[in-house]
Amino acid sequence: WSSRPLTLSLTGADGQRHLRKGASDVFLVWLMQALGAESRVRLVNRSLLDGLLAELKLSSTSLVDPATALRLGRLLSARLIGLVNGAESQVTVRVVETETSAVVASLVRTFPAGSPAQDLATSLGKELADKLRRAYPLRARVTSVVGDQVVLDVGTAEGARVGQRLQLFRDSPQRDKIVAEIEIVDVEEHRSRAKPLGPEPRPTPGLKARAP
């Protein structure tokens, strides 16, 4: 039930002719920063992917092939690979799950000529983060209750963050099955602590938790 680390490698932007020469790499950095700030994904160093593509004598367009994406994802230990491409006034972002080769998120955005590239990257990053949050909501299980705090089996490695709110339930995340809401107050690598937010009964070990 509990979430595994969600790793993502972004590559592409080679065809973005609306950007001045050399700016496509900067665009990708801005996109990665926005995505990292807005979601629980852990970004794989892009140079690792680029180096692997060069070593295997492949281009970024080779990642369209499901078998290639699966192979590279396993080599990089990345669950997701994001492909960024564009031309003139349009940018496309496509995220592929390397374990299944399924497209789990995609965006196609057009914009006026002369639009600030950083604003576009930030906007795309936020939209993509929202799609990934819905596709891969943070999930956890209560392992123990210490004093007035709930201990969860996820931490920074799985994308847990201080201030994040989760709903507790026994068997199903349906609204009428929710027994409490908690907020994470402390995070370690694979463990976090949270505090209950309401007067509901004291949470007990074994409860499931999920981001709303």
CSV table of N, CA, C and O in Angstrom, one decimal, residues 148-210:
chain,number,residue,atom,x,y,z
A,148,ASP,N,1.2,12.2,21.3
A,148,ASP,CA,0.2,12.8,20.4
A,148,ASP,C,0.6,12.8,18.9
A,148,ASP,O,-0.1,13.5,18.1
A,149,GLN,N,1.6,12.0,18.6
A,149,GLN,CA,2.1,12.0,17.2
A,149,GLN,C,1.9,10.6,16.6
A,149,GLN,O,2.0,9.5,17.2
A,150,VAL,N,1.6,10.6,15.3
A,150,VAL,CA,1.4,9.4,14.5
A,150,VAL,C,2.7,9.1,13.7
A,150,VAL,O,3.2,10.1,13.0
A,151,VAL,N,3.2,7.9,13.7
A,151,VAL,CA,4.4,7.6,13.0
A,151,VAL,C,4.0,6.9,11.7
A,151,VAL,O,3.3,5.9,11.7
A,152,LEU,N,4.5,7.4,10.5
A,152,LEU,CA,4.2,6.8,9.2
A,152,LEU,C,5.4,6.1,8.6
A,152,LEU,O,6.6,6.5,8.9
A,153,ASP,N,5.2,5.2,7.7
A,153,ASP,CA,6.3,4.4,7.1
A,153,ASP,C,6.8,5.0,5.8
A,153,ASP,O,7.3,4.3,5.0
A,154,VAL,N,6.7,6.3,5.6
A,154,VAL,CA,7.2,7.0,4.4
A,154,VAL,C,8.0,8.3,4.9
A,154,VAL,O,7.7,8.8,6.0
A,155,GLY,N,9.0,8.7,4.1
A,155,GLY,CA,9.8,9.8,4.5
A,155,GLY,C,10.2,10.6,3.2
A,155,GLY,O,9.5,10.6,2.2
A,156,THR,N,11.3,11.3,3.3
A,156,THR,CA,11.7,12.1,2.2
A,156,THR,C,12.0,11.3,0.9
A,156,THR,O,11.8,11.8,-0.2
A,157,ALA,N,12.4,10.1,1.1
A,157,ALA,CA,12.7,9.2,-0.1
A,157,ALA,C,11.4,8.9,-0.9
A,157,ALA,O,11.5,8.8,-2.1
A,158,GLU,N,10.3,8.9,-0.2
A,158,GLU,CA,9.0,8.6,-0.8
A,158,GLU,C,8.3,9.9,-1.2
A,158,GLU,O,7.2,9.8,-1.8
A,159,GLY,N,8.8,11.0,-0.8
A,159,GLY,CA,8.2,12.3,-1.2
A,159,GLY,C,7.4,13.0,-0.1
A,159,GLY,O,6.7,13.9,-0.3
A,160,ALA,N,7.5,12.5,1.2
A,160,ALA,CA,6.8,13.1,2.3
A,160,ALA,C,7.5,14.4,2.6
A,160,ALA,O,8.7,14.6,2.6
A,161,ARG,N,6.7,15.5,3.0
A,161,ARG,CA,7.2,16.8,3.3
A,161,ARG,C,6.5,17.3,4.5
A,161,ARG,O,5.3,17.0,4.8
A,162,VAL,N,7.2,18.1,5.3
A,162,VAL,CA,6.6,18.8,6.5
A,162,VAL,C,5.5,19.7,6.0
A,162,VAL,O,5.6,20.4,5.0
A,163,GLY,N,4.4,19.7,6.7
A,163,GLY,CA,3.2,20.5,6.3
A,163,GLY,C,2.2,19.8,5.4
A,163,GLY,O,1.1,20.3,5.2
A,164,GLN,N,2.6,18.6,4.9
A,164,GLN,CA,1.7,17.9,4.0
A,164,GLN,C,0.6,17.2,4.8
A,164,GLN,O,0.8,16.7,5.9
A,165,ARG,N,-0.7,17.3,4.3
A,165,ARG,CA,-1.8,16.7,5.0
A,165,ARG,C,-2.2,15.4,4.4
A,165,ARG,O,-2.2,15.3,3.2
A,166,LEU,N,-2.6,14.4,5.2
A,166,LEU,CA,-3.1,13.1,4.8
A,166,LEU,C,-4.3,12.8,5.5
A,166,LEU,O,-4.6,13.2,6.6
A,167,GLN,N,-5.1,11.9,4.9
A,167,GLN,CA,-6.4,11.4,5.5
A,167,GLN,C,-6.2,10.0,5.9
A,167,GLN,O,-5.6,9.2,5.1
A,168,LEU,N,-6.6,9.7,7.1
A,168,LEU,CA,-6.5,8.3,7.6
A,168,LEU,C,-7.8,7.6,7.4
A,168,LEU,O,-8.9,8.1,7.6
A,169,PHE,N,-7.7,6.3,7.1
A,169,PHE,CA,-8.9,5.5,6.9
A,169,PHE,C,-8.6,4.0,7.1
A,169,PHE,O,-7.4,3.7,7.1
A,170,ARG,N,-9.6,3.2,7.3
A,170,ARG,CA,-9.3,1.8,7.6
A,170,ARG,C,-9.2,0.9,6.3
A,170,ARG,O,-8.2,0.3,6.1
A,171,ASP,N,-10.2,0.9,5.5
A,171,ASP,CA,-10.1,0.1,4.3
A,171,ASP,C,-10.3,0.8,3.0
A,171,ASP,O,-9.8,0.3,2.0
A,172,SER,N,-11.0,1.9,2.9
A,172,SER,CA,-11.2,2.6,1.7
A,172,SER,C,-11.1,4.1,1.9
A,172,SER,O,-11.5,4.6,2.9
A,173,PRO,N,-10.5,4.8,0.9
A,173,PRO,CA,-10.4,6.3,1.0
A,173,PRO,C,-11.7,7.0,0.7
A,173,PRO,O,-11.6,8.2,0.5
A,174,GLN,N,-12.8,6.4,0.8
A,174,GLN,CA,-14.1,7.1,0.5
A,174,GLN,C,-14.3,8.0,1.7
A,174,GLN,O,-13.9,7.8,2.8
A,175,ARG,N,-15.0,9.1,1.4
A,175,ARG,CA,-15.2,10.2,2.4
A,175,ARG,C,-15.9,9.6,3.7
A,175,ARG,O,-15.4,10.0,4.8
A,176,ASP,N,-16.8,8.7,3.6
A,176,ASP,CA,-17.5,8.3,4.8
A,176,ASP,C,-16.6,7.3,5.6
A,176,ASP,O,-17.0,6.8,6.7
A,177,LYS,N,-15.5,6.8,5.0
A,177,LYS,CA,-14.6,5.9,5.8
A,177,LYS,C,-13.4,6.6,6.4
A,177,LYS,O,-12.6,6.0,7.1
A,178,ILE,N,-13.2,7.9,6.1
A,178,ILE,CA,-12.1,8.7,6.7
A,178,ILE,C,-12.3,8.8,8.2
A,178,ILE,O,-13.4,9.2,8.7
A,179,VAL,N,-11.3,8.5,9.0
A,179,VAL,CA,-11.4,8.5,10.4
A,179,VAL,C,-10.7,9.7,11.1
A,179,VAL,O,-11.0,10.1,12.2
A,180,ALA,N,-9.7,10.3,10.3
A,180,ALA,CA,-9.0,11.4,10.9
A,180,ALA,C,-8.2,12.1,9.7
A,180,ALA,O,-8.0,11.5,8.7
A,181,GLU,N,-7.7,13.3,10.0
A,181,GLU,CA,-6.8,14.0,9.1
A,181,GLU,C,-5.6,14.4,9.9
A,181,GLU,O,-5.7,14.8,11.1
A,182,ILE,N,-4.4,14.2,9.3
A,182,ILE,CA,-3.2,14.5,10.0
A,182,ILE,C,-2.3,15.4,9.2
A,182,ILE,O,-2.5,15.5,7.9
A,183,GLU,N,-1.3,16.0,9.8
A,183,GLU,CA,-0.4,16.9,9.1
A,183,GLU,C,1.1,16.5,9.5
A,183,GLU,O,1.4,16.3,10.7
A,184,ILE,N,1.9,16.3,8.5
A,184,ILE,CA,3.3,15.8,8.8
A,184,ILE,C,4.1,17.0,9.5
A,184,ILE,O,4.1,18.1,8.9
A,185,VAL,N,4.8,16.7,10.6
A,185,VAL,CA,5.5,17.7,11.3
A,185,VAL,C,7.0,17.4,11.3
A,185,VAL,O,7.8,18.3,11.6
A,186,ASP,N,7.4,16.2,11.0
A,186,ASP,CA,8.8,15.9,11.0
A,186,ASP,C,9.1,14.8,10.0
A,186,ASP,O,8.3,13.8,10.0
A,187,VAL,N,10.2,14.9,9.3
A,187,VAL,CA,10.4,13.9,8.2
A,187,VAL,C,11.9,13.4,8.3
A,187,VAL,O,12.8,14.1,8.4
A,188,GLU,N,12.0,12.0,8.2
A,188,GLU,CA,13.3,11.4,8.0
A,188,GLU,C,13.3,10.7,6.7
A,188,GLU,O,12.4,10.9,5.9
A,189,GLU,N,14.4,10.0,6.4
A,189,GLU,CA,14.5,9.4,5.0
A,189,GLU,C,13.3,8.4,4.7
A,189,GLU,O,12.7,8.5,3.6
A,190,HIS,N,13.0,7.6,5.6
A,190,HIS,CA,11.9,6.6,5.3
A,190,HIS,C,10.9,6.6,6.4
A,190,HIS,O,10.2,5.6,6.6
A,191,ARG,N,10.8,7.6,7.2
A,191,ARG,CA,9.8,7.7,8.3
A,191,ARG,C,9.4,9.1,8.5
A,191,ARG,O,10.2,10.0,8.3
A,192,SER,N,8.2,9.3,9.0
A,192,SER,CA,7.8,10.7,9.3
A,192,SER,C,6.8,10.7,10.5
A,192,SER,O,6.2,9.6,10.8
A,193,ARG,N,6.7,11.8,11.1
A,193,ARG,CA,5.7,11.9,12.2
A,193,ARG,C,4.7,13.0,11.9
A,193,ARG,O,5.0,14.0,11.2
A,194,ALA,N,3.5,12.8,12.3
A,194,ALA,CA,2.4,13.7,12.0
A,194,ALA,C,1.5,13.9,13.2
A,194,ALA,O,1.5,13.1,14.1
A,195,LYS,N,0.8,15.0,13.2
A,195,LYS,CA,-0.1,15.3,14.3
A,195,LYS,C,-1.6,15.3,13.8
A,195,LYS,O,-1.9,15.7,12.7
A,196,PRO,N,-2.5,14.8,14.6
A,196,PRO,CA,-3.9,14.8,14.2
A,196,PRO,C,-4.4,16.3,14.2
A,196,PRO,O,-3.9,17.1,15.0
A,197,LEU,N,-5.3,16.6,13.3
A,197,LEU,CA,-5.8,17.9,13.1
A,197,LEU,C,-7.2,18.2,13.7
A,197,LEU,O,-7.7,19.3,13.7
A,198,GLY,N,-7.8,17.2,14.2
A,198,GLY,CA,-9.2,17.3,14.7
A,198,GLY,C,-9.4,16.6,16.0
A,198,GLY,O,-8.5,15.9,16.5
A,199,PRO,N,-10.7,16.6,16.5
A,199,PRO,CA,-11.0,15.9,17.7
A,199,PRO,C,-11.4,14.5,17.5
A,199,PRO,O,-11.9,13.9,18.4
A,200,GLU,N,-11.1,13.9,16.3
A,200,GLU,CA,-11.5,12.5,16.1
A,200,GLU,C,-10.8,11.6,17.1
A,200,GLU,O,-9.8,12.0,17.7
A,201,PRO,N,-11.2,10.4,17.2
A,201,PRO,CA,-10.6,9.4,18.2
A,201,PRO,C,-9.1,9.2,17.8
A,201,PRO,O,-8.7,9.4,16.7
A,202,ARG,N,-8.4,8.9,18.8
A,202,ARG,CA,-6.9,8.7,18.7
A,202,ARG,C,-6.6,7.7,17.6
A,202,ARG,O,-7.1,6.6,17.6
A,203,PRO,N,-5.8,8.0,16.6
A,203,PRO,CA,-5.4,7.1,15.5
A,203,PRO,C,-4.7,5.8,16.1
A,203,PRO,O,-4.1,5.9,17.2
A,204,THR,N,-4.8,4.7,15.4
A,204,THR,CA,-4.2,3.5,15.9
A,204,THR,C,-3.3,2.9,14.8
A,204,THR,O,-3.5,3.2,13.6
A,205,PRO,N,-2.3,2.1,15.2
A,205,PRO,CA,-1.4,1.5,14.2
A,205,PRO,C,-2.2,0.6,13.2
A,205,PRO,O,-3.2,0.0,13.6
A,206,GLY,N,-1.7,0.6,12.0
A,206,GLY,CA,-2.4,-0.2,10.9
A,206,GLY,C,-3.3,0.6,10.0
A,206,GLY,O,-3.6,0.2,8.9
A,207,LEU,N,-3.7,1.8,10.4
A,207,LEU,CA,-4.5,2.7,9.6
A,207,LEU,C,-3.7,3.1,8.3
A,207,LEU,O,-2.5,3.2,8.3
A,208,LYS,N,-4.5,3.2,7.2
A,208,LYS,CA,-3.9,3.6,6.0
A,208,LYS,C,-4.0,5.2,5.9
A,208,LYS,O,-4.9,5.8,6.5
A,209,ALA,N,-3.1,5.8,5.2
A,209,ALA,CA,-3.1,7.2,5.0
A,209,ALA,C,-2.9,7.5,3.5
A,209,ALA,O,-2.2,6.8,2.8
A,210,ARG,N,-3.5,8.6,3.0
A,210,ARG,CA,-3.4,9.0,1.6
A,210,ARG,C,-3.6,10.5,1.5
A,210,ARG,O,-4.4,11.1,2.2
